[in-house]
Coordinates of C-alpha atoms in Angstrom, one line a residue:
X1 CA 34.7 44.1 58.5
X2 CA 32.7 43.3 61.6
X3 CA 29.0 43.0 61.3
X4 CA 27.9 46.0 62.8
X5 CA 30.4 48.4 60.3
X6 CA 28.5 46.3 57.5
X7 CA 25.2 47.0 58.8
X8 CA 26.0 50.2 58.7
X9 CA 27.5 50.8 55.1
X10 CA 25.1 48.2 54.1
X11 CA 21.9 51.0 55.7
X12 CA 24.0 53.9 53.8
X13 CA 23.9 52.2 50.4
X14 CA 20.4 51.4 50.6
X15 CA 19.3 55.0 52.1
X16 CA 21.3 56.3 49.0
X17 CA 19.5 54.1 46.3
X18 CA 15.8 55.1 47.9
X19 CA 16.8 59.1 48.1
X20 CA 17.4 58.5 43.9
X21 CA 14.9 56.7 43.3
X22 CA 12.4 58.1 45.1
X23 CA 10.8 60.6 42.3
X24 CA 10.3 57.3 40.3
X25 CA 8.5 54.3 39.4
X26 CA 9.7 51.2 40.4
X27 CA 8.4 48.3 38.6
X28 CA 9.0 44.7 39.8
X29 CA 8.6 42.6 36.1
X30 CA 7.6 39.4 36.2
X31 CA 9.6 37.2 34.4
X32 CA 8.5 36.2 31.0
X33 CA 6.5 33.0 30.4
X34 CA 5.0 31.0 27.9
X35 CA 1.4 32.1 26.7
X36 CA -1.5 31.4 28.4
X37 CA -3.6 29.2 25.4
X38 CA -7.1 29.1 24.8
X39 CA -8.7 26.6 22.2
X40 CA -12.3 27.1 21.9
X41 CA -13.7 24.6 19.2
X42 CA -17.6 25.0 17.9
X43 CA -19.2 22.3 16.2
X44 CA -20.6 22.3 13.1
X45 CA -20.1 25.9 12.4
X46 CA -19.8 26.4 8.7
X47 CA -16.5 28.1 7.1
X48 CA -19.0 31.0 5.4
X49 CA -20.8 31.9 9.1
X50 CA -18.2 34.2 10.2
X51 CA -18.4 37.4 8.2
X52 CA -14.4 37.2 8.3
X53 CA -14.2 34.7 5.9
X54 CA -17.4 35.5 3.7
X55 CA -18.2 39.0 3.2
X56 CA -21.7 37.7 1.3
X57 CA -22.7 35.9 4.8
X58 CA -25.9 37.1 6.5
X59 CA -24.9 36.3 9.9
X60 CA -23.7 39.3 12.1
X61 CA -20.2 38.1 14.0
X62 CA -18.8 41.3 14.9
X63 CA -17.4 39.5 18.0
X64 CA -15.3 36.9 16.2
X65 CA -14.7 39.7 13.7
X66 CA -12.8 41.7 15.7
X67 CA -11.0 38.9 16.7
X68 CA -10.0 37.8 13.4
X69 CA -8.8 41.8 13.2
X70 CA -7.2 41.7 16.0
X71 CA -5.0 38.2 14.7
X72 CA -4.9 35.9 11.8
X73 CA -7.1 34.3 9.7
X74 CA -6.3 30.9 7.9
X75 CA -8.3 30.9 5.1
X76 CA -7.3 27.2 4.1
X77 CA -7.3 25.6 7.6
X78 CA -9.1 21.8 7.7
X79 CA -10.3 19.7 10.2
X80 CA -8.6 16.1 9.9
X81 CA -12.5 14.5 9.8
X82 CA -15.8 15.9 8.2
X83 CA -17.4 14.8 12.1
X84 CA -16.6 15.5 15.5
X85 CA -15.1 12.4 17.0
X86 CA -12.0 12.1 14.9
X87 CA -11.7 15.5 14.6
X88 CA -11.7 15.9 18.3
X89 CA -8.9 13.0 18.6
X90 CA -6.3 15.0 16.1
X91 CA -6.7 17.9 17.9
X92 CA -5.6 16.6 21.4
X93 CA -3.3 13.5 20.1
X94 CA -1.7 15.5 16.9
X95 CA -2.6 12.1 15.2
X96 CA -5.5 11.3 12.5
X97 CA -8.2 9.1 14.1
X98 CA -7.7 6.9 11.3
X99 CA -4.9 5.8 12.6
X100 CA -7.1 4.7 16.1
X101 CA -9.4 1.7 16.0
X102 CA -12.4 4.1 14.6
X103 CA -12.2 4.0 10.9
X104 CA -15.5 5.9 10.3
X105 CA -18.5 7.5 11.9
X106 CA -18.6 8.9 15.3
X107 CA -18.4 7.9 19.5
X108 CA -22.2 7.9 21.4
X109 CA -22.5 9.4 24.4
X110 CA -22.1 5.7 25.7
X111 CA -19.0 5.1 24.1
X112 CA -15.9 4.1 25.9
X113 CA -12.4 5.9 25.8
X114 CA -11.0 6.2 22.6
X115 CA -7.7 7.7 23.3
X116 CA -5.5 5.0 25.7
X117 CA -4.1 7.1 29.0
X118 CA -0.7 6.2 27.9
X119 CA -0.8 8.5 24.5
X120 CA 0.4 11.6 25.0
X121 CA -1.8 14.8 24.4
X122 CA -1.6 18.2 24.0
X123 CA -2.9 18.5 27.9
X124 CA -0.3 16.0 29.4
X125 CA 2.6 17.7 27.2
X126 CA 1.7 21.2 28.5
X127 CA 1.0 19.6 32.1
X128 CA 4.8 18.5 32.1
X129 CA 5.8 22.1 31.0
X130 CA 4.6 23.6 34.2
X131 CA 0.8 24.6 32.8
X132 CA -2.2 24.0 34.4
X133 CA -4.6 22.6 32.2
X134 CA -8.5 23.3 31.8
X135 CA -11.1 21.2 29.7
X136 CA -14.5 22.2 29.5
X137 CA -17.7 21.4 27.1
X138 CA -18.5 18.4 24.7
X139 CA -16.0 15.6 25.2
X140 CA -17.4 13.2 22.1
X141 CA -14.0 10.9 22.7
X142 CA -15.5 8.3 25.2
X143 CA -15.0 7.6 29.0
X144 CA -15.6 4.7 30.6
X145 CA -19.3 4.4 33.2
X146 CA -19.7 3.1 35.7
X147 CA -21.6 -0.4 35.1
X148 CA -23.9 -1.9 37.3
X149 CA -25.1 -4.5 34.3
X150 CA -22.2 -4.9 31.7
X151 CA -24.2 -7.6 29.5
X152 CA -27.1 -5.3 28.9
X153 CA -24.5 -2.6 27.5
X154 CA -22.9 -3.7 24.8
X155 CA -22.3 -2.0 20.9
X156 CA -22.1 1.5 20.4
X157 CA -25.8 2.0 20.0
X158 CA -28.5 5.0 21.0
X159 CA -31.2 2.7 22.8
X160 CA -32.4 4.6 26.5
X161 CA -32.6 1.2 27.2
X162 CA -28.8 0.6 27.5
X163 CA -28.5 3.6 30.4
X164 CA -30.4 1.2 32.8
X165 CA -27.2 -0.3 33.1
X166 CA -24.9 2.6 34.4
X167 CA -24.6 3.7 37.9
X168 CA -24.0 6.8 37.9
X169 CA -23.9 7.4 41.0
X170 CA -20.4 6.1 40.7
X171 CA -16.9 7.8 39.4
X172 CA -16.3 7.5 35.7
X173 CA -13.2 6.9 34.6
X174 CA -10.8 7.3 31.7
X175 CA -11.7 10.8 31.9
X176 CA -9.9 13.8 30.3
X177 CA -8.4 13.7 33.6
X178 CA -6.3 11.0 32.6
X179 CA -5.1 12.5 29.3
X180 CA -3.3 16.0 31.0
X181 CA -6.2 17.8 32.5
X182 CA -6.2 19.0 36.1
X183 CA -9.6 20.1 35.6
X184 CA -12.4 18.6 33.3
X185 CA -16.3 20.0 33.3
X186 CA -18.7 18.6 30.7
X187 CA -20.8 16.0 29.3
X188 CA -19.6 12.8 27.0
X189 CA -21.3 13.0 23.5
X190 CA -23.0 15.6 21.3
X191 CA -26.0 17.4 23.2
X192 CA -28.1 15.6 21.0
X193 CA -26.6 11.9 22.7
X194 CA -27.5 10.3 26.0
X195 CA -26.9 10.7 29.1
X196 CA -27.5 14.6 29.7
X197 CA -25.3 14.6 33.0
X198 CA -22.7 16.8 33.4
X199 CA -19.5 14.9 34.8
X200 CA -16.9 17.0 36.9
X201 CA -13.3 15.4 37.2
X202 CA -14.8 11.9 36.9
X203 CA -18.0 12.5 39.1
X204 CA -21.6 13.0 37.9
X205 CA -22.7 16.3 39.2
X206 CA -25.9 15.9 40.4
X207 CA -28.3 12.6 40.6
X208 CA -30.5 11.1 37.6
X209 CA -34.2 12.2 37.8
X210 CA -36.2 12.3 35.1
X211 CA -35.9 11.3 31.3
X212 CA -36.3 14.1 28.5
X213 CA -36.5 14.2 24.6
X214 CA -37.1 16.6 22.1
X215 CA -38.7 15.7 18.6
X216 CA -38.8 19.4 16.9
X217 CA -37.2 20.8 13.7
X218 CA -34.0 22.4 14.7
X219 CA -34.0 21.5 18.9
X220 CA -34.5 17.9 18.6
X221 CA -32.6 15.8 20.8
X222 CA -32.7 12.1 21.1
X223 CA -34.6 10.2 24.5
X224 CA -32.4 9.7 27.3
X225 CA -31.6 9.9 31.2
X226 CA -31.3 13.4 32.5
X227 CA -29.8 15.1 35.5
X228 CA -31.3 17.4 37.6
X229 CA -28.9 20.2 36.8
X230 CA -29.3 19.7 33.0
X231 CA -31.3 21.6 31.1
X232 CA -30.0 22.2 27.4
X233 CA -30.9 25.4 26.6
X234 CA -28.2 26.7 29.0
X235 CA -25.6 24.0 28.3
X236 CA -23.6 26.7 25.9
X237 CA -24.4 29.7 28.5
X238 CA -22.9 27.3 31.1
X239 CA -19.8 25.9 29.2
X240 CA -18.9 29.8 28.6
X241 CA -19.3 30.6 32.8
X242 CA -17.4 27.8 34.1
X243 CA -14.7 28.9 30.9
X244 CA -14.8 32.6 32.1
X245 CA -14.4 31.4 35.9
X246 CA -11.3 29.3 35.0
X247 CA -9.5 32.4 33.0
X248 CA -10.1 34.2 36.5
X249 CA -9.1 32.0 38.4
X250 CA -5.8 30.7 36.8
X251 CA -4.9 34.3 35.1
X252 CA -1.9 36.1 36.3
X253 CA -0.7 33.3 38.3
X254 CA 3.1 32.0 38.1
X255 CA 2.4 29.6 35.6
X256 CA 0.4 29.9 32.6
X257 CA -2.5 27.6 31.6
X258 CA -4.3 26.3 28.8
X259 CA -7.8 26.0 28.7
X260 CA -9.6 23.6 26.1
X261 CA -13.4 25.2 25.1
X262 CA -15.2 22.2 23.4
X263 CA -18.8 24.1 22.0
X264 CA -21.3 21.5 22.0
X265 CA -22.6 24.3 19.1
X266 CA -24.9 25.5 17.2
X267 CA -24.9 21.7 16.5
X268 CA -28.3 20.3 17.1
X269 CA -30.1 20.9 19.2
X270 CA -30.6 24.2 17.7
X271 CA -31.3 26.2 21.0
X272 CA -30.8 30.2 21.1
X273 CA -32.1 31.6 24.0
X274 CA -35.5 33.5 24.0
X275 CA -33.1 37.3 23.9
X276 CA -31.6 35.7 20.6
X277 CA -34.8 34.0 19.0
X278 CA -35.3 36.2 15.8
X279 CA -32.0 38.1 15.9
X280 CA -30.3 37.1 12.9
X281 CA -33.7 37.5 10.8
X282 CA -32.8 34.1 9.0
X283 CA -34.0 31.2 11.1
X284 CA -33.2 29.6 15.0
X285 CA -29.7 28.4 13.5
X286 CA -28.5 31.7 12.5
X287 CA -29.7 33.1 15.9
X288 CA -28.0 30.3 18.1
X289 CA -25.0 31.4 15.9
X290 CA -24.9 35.0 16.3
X291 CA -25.6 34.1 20.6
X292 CA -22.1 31.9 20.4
X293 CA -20.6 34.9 18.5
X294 CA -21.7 37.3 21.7
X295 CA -20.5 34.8 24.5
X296 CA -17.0 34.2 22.5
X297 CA -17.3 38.3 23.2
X298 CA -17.7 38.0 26.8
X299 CA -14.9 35.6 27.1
X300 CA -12.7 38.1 25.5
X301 CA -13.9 40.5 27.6
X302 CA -12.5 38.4 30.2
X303 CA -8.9 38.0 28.9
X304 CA -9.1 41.7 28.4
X305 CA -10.0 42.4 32.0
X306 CA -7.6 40.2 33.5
X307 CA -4.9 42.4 32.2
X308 CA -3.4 38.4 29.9
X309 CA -4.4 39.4 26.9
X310 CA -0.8 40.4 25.1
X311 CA 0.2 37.1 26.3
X312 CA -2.2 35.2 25.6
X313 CA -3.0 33.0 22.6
X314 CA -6.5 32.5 21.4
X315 CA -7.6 30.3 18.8
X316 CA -11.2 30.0 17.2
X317 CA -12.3 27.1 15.2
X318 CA -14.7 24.5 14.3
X319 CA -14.4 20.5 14.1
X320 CA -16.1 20.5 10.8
X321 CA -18.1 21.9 8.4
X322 CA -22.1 23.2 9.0
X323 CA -24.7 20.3 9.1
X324 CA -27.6 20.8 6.7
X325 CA -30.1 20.3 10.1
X326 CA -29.4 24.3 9.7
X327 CA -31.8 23.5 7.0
X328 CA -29.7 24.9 3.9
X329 CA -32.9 25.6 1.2
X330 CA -34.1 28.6 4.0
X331 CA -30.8 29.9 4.6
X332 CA -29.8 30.3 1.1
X333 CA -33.0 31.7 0.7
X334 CA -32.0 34.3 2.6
X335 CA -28.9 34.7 1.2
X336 CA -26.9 32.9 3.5
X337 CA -24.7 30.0 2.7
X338 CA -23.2 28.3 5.5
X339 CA -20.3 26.6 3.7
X340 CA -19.2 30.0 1.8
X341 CA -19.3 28.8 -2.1
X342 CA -17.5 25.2 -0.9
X343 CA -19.4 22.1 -2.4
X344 CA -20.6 19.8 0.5
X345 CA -21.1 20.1 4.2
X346 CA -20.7 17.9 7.3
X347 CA -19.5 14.1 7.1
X348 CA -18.7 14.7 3.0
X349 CA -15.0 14.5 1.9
X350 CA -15.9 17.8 -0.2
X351 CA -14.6 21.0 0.7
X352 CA -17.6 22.0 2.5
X353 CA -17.0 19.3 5.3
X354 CA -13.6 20.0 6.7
X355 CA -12.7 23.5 5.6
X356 CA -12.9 25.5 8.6
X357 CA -12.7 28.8 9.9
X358 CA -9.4 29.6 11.8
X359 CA -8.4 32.3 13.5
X360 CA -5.2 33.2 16.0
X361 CA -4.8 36.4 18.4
X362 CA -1.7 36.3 20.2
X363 CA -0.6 40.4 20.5
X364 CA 2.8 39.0 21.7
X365 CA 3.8 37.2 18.6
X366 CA 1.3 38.1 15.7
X367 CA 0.6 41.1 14.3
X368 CA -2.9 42.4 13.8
X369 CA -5.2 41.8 10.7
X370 CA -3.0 39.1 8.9
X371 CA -3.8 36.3 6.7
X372 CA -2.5 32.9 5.6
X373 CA -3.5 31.2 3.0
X374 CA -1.4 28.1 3.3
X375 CA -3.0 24.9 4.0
X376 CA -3.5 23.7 7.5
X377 CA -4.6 20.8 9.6
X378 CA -6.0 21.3 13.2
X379 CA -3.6 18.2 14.2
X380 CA -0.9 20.9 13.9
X381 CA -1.9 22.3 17.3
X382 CA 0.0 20.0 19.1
X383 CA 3.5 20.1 17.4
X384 CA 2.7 24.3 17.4
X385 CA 2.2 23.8 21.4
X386 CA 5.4 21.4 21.5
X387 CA 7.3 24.2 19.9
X388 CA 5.7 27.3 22.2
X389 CA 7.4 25.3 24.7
X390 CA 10.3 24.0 23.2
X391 CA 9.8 20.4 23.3
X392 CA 11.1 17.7 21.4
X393 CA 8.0 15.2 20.2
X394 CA 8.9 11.8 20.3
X395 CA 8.9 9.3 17.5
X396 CA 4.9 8.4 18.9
X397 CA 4.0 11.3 19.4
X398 CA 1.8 14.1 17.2
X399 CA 2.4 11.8 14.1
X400 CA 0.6 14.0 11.7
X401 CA 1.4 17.3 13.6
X402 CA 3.3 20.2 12.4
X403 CA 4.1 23.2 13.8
X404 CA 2.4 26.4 13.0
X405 CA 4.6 28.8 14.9
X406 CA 6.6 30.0 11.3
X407 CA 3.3 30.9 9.8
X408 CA 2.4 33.8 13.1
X409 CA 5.8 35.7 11.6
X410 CA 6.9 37.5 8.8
X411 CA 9.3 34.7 7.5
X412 CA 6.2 32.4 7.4
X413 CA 5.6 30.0 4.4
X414 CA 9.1 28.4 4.2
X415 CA 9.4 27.2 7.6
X416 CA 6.0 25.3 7.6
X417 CA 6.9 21.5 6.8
X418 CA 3.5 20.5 6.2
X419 CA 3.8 18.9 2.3
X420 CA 0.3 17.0 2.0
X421 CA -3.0 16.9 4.3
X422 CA -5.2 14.0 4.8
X423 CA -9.2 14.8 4.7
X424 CA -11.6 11.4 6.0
X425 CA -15.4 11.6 5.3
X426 CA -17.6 10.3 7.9
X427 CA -18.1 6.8 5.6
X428 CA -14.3 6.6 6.0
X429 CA -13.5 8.0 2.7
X430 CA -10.3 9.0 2.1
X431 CA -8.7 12.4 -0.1
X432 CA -5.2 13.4 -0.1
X433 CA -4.4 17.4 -0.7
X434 CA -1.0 18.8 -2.1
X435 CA -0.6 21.8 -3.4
X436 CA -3.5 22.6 -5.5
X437 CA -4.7 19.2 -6.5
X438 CA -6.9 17.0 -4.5
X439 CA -7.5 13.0 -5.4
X440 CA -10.6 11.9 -3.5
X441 CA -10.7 8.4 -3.4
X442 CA -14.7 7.6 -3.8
X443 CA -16.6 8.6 -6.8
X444 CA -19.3 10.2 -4.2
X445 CA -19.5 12.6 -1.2
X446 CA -18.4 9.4 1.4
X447 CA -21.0 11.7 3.0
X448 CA -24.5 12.8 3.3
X449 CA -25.0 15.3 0.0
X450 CA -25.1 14.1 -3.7
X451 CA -23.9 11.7 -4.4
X452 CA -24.3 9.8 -1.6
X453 CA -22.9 6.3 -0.6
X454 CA -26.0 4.1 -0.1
X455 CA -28.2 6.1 -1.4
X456 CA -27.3 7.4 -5.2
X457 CA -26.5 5.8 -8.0
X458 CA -22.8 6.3 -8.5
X459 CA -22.1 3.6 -10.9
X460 CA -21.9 6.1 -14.3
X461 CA -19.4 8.4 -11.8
X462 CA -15.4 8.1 -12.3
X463 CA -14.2 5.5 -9.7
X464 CA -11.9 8.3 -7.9
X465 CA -12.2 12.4 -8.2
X466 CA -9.4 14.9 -9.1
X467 CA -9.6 18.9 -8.8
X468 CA -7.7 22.1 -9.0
X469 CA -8.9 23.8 -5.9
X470 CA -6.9 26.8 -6.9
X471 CA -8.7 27.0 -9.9
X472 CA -12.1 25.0 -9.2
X473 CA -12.4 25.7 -5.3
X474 CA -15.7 24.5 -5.5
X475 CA -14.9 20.7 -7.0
X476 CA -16.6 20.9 -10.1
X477 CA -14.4 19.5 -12.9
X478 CA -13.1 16.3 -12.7
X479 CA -9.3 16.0 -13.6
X480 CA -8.9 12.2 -12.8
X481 CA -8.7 11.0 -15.9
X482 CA -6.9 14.2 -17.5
X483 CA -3.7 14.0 -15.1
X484 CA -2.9 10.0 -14.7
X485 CA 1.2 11.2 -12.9
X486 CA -0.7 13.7 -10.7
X487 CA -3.3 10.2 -9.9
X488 CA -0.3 8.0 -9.3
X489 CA 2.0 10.5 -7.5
X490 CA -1.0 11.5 -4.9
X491 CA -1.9 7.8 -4.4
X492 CA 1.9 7.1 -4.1
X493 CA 1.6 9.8 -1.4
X494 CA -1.0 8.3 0.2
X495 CA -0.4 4.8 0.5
X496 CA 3.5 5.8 2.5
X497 CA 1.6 8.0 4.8
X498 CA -0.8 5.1 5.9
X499 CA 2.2 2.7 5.7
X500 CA 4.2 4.7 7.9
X501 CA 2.0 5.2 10.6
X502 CA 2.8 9.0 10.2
X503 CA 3.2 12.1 8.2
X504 CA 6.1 13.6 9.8
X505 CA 9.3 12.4 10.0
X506 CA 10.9 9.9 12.4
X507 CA 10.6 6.6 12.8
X508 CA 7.4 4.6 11.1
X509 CA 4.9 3.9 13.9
X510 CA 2.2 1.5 13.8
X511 CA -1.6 2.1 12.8
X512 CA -4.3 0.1 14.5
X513 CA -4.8 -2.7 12.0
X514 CA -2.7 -5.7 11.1
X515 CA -2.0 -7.4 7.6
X516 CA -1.2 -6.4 3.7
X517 CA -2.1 -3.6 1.6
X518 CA -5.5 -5.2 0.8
X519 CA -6.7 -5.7 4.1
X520 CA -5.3 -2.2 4.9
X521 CA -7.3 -0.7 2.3
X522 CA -10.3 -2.7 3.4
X523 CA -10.4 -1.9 6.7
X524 CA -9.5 2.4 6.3
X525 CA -12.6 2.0 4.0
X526 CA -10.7 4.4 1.8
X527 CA -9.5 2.4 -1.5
X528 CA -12.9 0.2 -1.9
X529 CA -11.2 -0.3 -5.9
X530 CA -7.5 -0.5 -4.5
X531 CA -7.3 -3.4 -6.9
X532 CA -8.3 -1.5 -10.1
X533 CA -5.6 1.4 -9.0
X534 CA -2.5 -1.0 -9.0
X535 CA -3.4 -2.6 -12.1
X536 CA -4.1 0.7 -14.1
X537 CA -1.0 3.1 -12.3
X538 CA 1.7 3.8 -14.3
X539 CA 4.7 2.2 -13.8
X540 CA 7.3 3.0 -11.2
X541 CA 9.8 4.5 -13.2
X542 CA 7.3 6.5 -15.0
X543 CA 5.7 8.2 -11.2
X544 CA 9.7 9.2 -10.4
X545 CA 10.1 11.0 -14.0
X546 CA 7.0 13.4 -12.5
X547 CA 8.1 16.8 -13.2
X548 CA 7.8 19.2 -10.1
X549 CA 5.6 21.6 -12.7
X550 CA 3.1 18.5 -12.5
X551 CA 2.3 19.5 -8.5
X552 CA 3.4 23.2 -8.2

C-alpha cells in the first residue's frame, strides 16, 4: 500500500472512531501509582488527647476525629522509645536506637548525626522507587555545624556558650539530605534546644542576630542564638505552610511523593497562638493541642483539594507519650487525663510513655472507621513502605521492621509477623511485650514518675516487673514472682533479640557495642541485675517444656 492510500484509510478510520465517540466522554487515566505518603509525627502528645482513643478526654479533636473515621485506629500502637531521639531513629531506619551508639537519653540541638549516610532509610528506599521525598519540622537526630572553634565544642551539653563556636554562616552537613530527602526544612533539636535557626537543605536561612530565652511555666525555652526569621510561636504555623506548599507542589505529578511532618509539638514550649489561648477551657497545653488538631485539618483540606486524597496514605502519630510539663494535677482536675487510664508518661517504660495514638487514611486500600487492636511498633513504617513498593529489605536493613500492610485488609491479624516488641525508657531501661505479658526489666519507671531511678527508694521493690496488660492495662499487679516460665521465656526472648542484632529474620547483624553478655548488658543499661537473672532462671530444659497456654 503506498503512503498516500494509507493516509487515506488511516483519515477514514480515525474520522469513524470521532463520529462514535463523539456524544461521549473520553477519559485519558493515568496509570496507577503507588500512594502518595504523609507521616506527620507530634511530640509528646499523649495517647488519651485525641477524643478517638478516649471518649472521657476533654480535649475537642474533631479534626483528627474525622480522620480516625475516615481510616484506622491502632489502639495498641508504641513508639520504640519513651523520647524523641530514638524514637525518631526507628521511624526512618526501621531499627531500635538501641542498637545505635545512644543507649539512653536524647540528641541536643548541638548534637552531631546520629544516623551514618550509608544506612538506608525510609526516604533513600522510597527515593530509589521513583518518589520524591519531603522532610519538614523538628529533626532531633543530629547534623553536623559548621565549626569555626572545634575545641570549645565538645560533649553533648546545653551551654549558649558552646554556639560561639559555629559558623553558621556556613553549610551544615549530614543533613536529612543525605539520608533520602530531596528537600529538608527545619530546625535540629526540640524547640526548647539551641540554636533557633531554621536550616533549608543544609543552609541556615537567615543570619544570627540576637539571643532569646523564655523562663515561664508552660513556654519556657532554654537561652540560646536566634535567627532573624525565628520566632517560636509560629514555628508549628510555619512547619504546617511549608508542609501544605509541598503537597501542592508535588501533588498530581508523575511520581508520587512522601512527605515526612516532624511536629516540634505541643512539646514545650507550650505556645498556642493568641485565637487559641483559652479554647480548650483547661490550660495553654490543651489549647496548643486543640490549634495542632485545626492545622492537621487544613492540611487535609489540602489533600482534599488537590483531588490525591483516594490515593493517598496519611498517618497520624506521636513519638511518645505526654510530658507532665502539661502540668497533669490541673488537667486531671479538669477531667482530662493525657495518658488515657495508662500508668506513666514521657521517658517511663510504663505504658503511659510509648503507647501512642495511631491512625491510617488510605481510601484506596482501607476501609473507613476500622480498628486494630494488635500490637504495633512505629519501626514497622519502613518494612510497610518497602512492601507498598514491593521491595525486598536487605539483611541490614529495617532490622526491627515489619510490615503493616496485612493489618489495612480484611485478612489482617495472621499475616502480621510481628511476635514481640521492644519498649526503652529514657534511663535505657528495657521491657519486652508478647502477647499479653510484659517483663520490665527495672523495679522503677527507668523514667521520671514513681518510682524514679535516682530519686526513690526502690530497694523494697521486686528487682524486675511482670503484668497482664489484657487484664491490668494499667500495670498495677505484679506477676514476676507468680509466673517464673513466663520470666525465663521473655528474658530468653530478649537476650536473642539483642544478640541478633535484629528482630526479624535474616542474617544476625551487629549492634553498636563489642564484648560478652555482661558488658552487653552493661552498656544497654537494661539488665543492671543480669547476674541475679542467670543464677535464679530455670533451667534450659525446663524454658523449652513452656506450654504455649503459658503466653497465649
Amino acid at each position: 500500500m503506498n503512503t498516500i492510500l494509507f493516509q487515506k484509510y488511516a483519515a477514514f478510520f480515525i474520522a469513524v472512531i470521532f463520529l462514535s465517540c463523539k456524544d461521549q466522554k473520553i477519559e485519558f487515566v493515568k496509570e496507577q501509582q503507588g500512594p502518595n505518603i504523609i507521616y506527620i509525627l507530634a511530640d509528646d502528645l499523649g495517647y488519651g488527647d485525641v477524643n478517638a482513643f478516649n471518649e472521657h478526654g476533654k480535649i475537642k479533636t474533631p479534626y483528627l476525629d474525622q480522620l480516625a473515621k475516615e481510616g484506622m485506629i491502632f489502639t495498641d500502637a508504641h513508639s520504640p522509645s519513651a523520647v524523641c531521639t530514638p524514637t525518631r531513629y526507628g521511624i526512618i531506619t526501621g531499627r531500635y536506637s538501641w542498637r545505635s551508639e545512644l543507649k539512653s537519653g536524647v540528641l541536643t540541638g548541638k548534637s552531631k548525626a546520629l544516623i551514618p549516610p550509608d544506612r538506608t532509610t525510609v526516604a533513600s528506599l522510597l527515593k530509589k522507587s521513583g518518589y520524591t521525598t519531603g522532610f519538614i519540622g523538628k529533626w532531633h537526630l543530629g547534623w553536623n555545624w559548621s565549626l569555626k572553634d572545634k575545641a570549645n565544642f565538645d560533649g553533648e551539653g546545653w551551654n549558649f556558650e558552646d554556639f560561639n563556636a559555629v559558623d553558621f554562616t556556613q553549610p551544615v552537613t549530614q543533613t536529612p539530605n543525605d539520608l533520602g530527602f530531596d528537600y529538608a526544612y527545619g530546625h535540629s533539636g526540640s524547640l526548647d534546644m539551641a540554636p533557633y535557626v531554621y536550616v533549608l537543605n543544609g543552609k541556615v536561612t537567615a543570619p544570627v542576630t540576637h539571643v532569646t530565652e523564655n523562663t515561664q511555666k508552660y513556654s519556657w525555652w532554654r537561652k540560646g542564638p536566634t535567627a532573624a526569621d525565628f520566632i517560636h510561636e509560629e514555628v508549628t504555623p510555619n512547619f504546617f505552610a511549608k508542609a501544605n506548599q509541598f503537597i501542592r507542589e508535588y501533588a498530581n505529578k508523575e511520581n508520587p511523593f512522601f512527605m515526612y511532618l516532624a511536629l516540634p509539638s505541643p512539646h514545650t514550649p507550650i505556645l498556642p497562638l493568641k485565637e487559641w489561648q483559652g479554647k480548650s477551657k483547661l490550660n495553654p497545653y490543651g489549647d496548643f493541642v486543640m490549634m495542632i488538631d485545626h492545622y492537621v485539618g487544613t492540611l487535609l483540606n489540602t489533600i482534599e483539594s488537590n483531588g490525591i486524597a483516594a490515593n493517598t496514605m496519611v498517618i497520624f502519630t506521636s513519638d511518645n507519650g505526654c510530658s507532665p510539663e502539661a502540668d497533669y494535677e490541673l488537667l486531671a482536675s479538669k477531667g482530662h487525663h493525657p495518658n488515657g487510664n495508662f500508668r506513666g508518661h514521657k521517658a517511663d517504660i510504663f505504658e503511659g510513655g510509648h503507647r501512642v495514638p495511631f491512625i491510617v487514611k488510605w481510601p484506596n486500600k482501607i476501609k473507613k472507621g476500622t480498628r486494630s487492636d494488635v500490637t504495633i511498633s512505629l519501626t514497622d513504617f519502613m518494612a510497610t513502605c518497602a512492601d507498598i513498593v514491593n521491595v525486598a529489605l536487605n539483611d541490614d536493613e529495617a532490622e526491627d521492621s515489619f510490615t503493616l500492610l496485612p493489618l489495612f485488609s480484611d485478612d489482617a491479624q495472621t499475616s502480621y509477623l510481628r511476635k514481640a516488641t521492644i519498649h526503652h525508657s529514657i534511663d535505657g531501661s528495657f521491657a519486652i511485650r508478647k502477647n499479653q505479658y510484659k517483663l520490665i526489666f527495672t523495679p522503677g519507671s527507668g523514667g521520671w514518675s514513681f518510682p524514679a531511678p535516682g530519686k526513690d527508694d526502690m530497694t523494697q521493690l521486686p528487682k524486675f516487673q511482670l503484668y497482664d496488660l489484657y487484664k491490668d492495662p494499667s500495670e498495677q499487679l505484679n506477676l514476676y514472682f507468680k509466673f517464673p516460665k513466663i520470666v525465663a521465656e521473655l528474658t530468653s526472648e530478649m537476650e536473642a533479640i539483642i544478640r541478633n542484632g535484629r528482630s526479624t529474620s535474616g542474617q544476625n547483624q551487629t549492634n553498636a557495642f563489642e564484648g560478652d553478655d555482661t558488658k552487653v548488658w552493661k552498656q544497654l543499661g537494661a539488665f543492671a541485675a543480669h547476674n541475679r537473672i542467670v543464677k535464679n532462671r530455670l533451667q534450659p530444659k525446663e524454658a523449652s517444656e513452656l506450654k504455649t497456654n503459658d503466653m497465649n
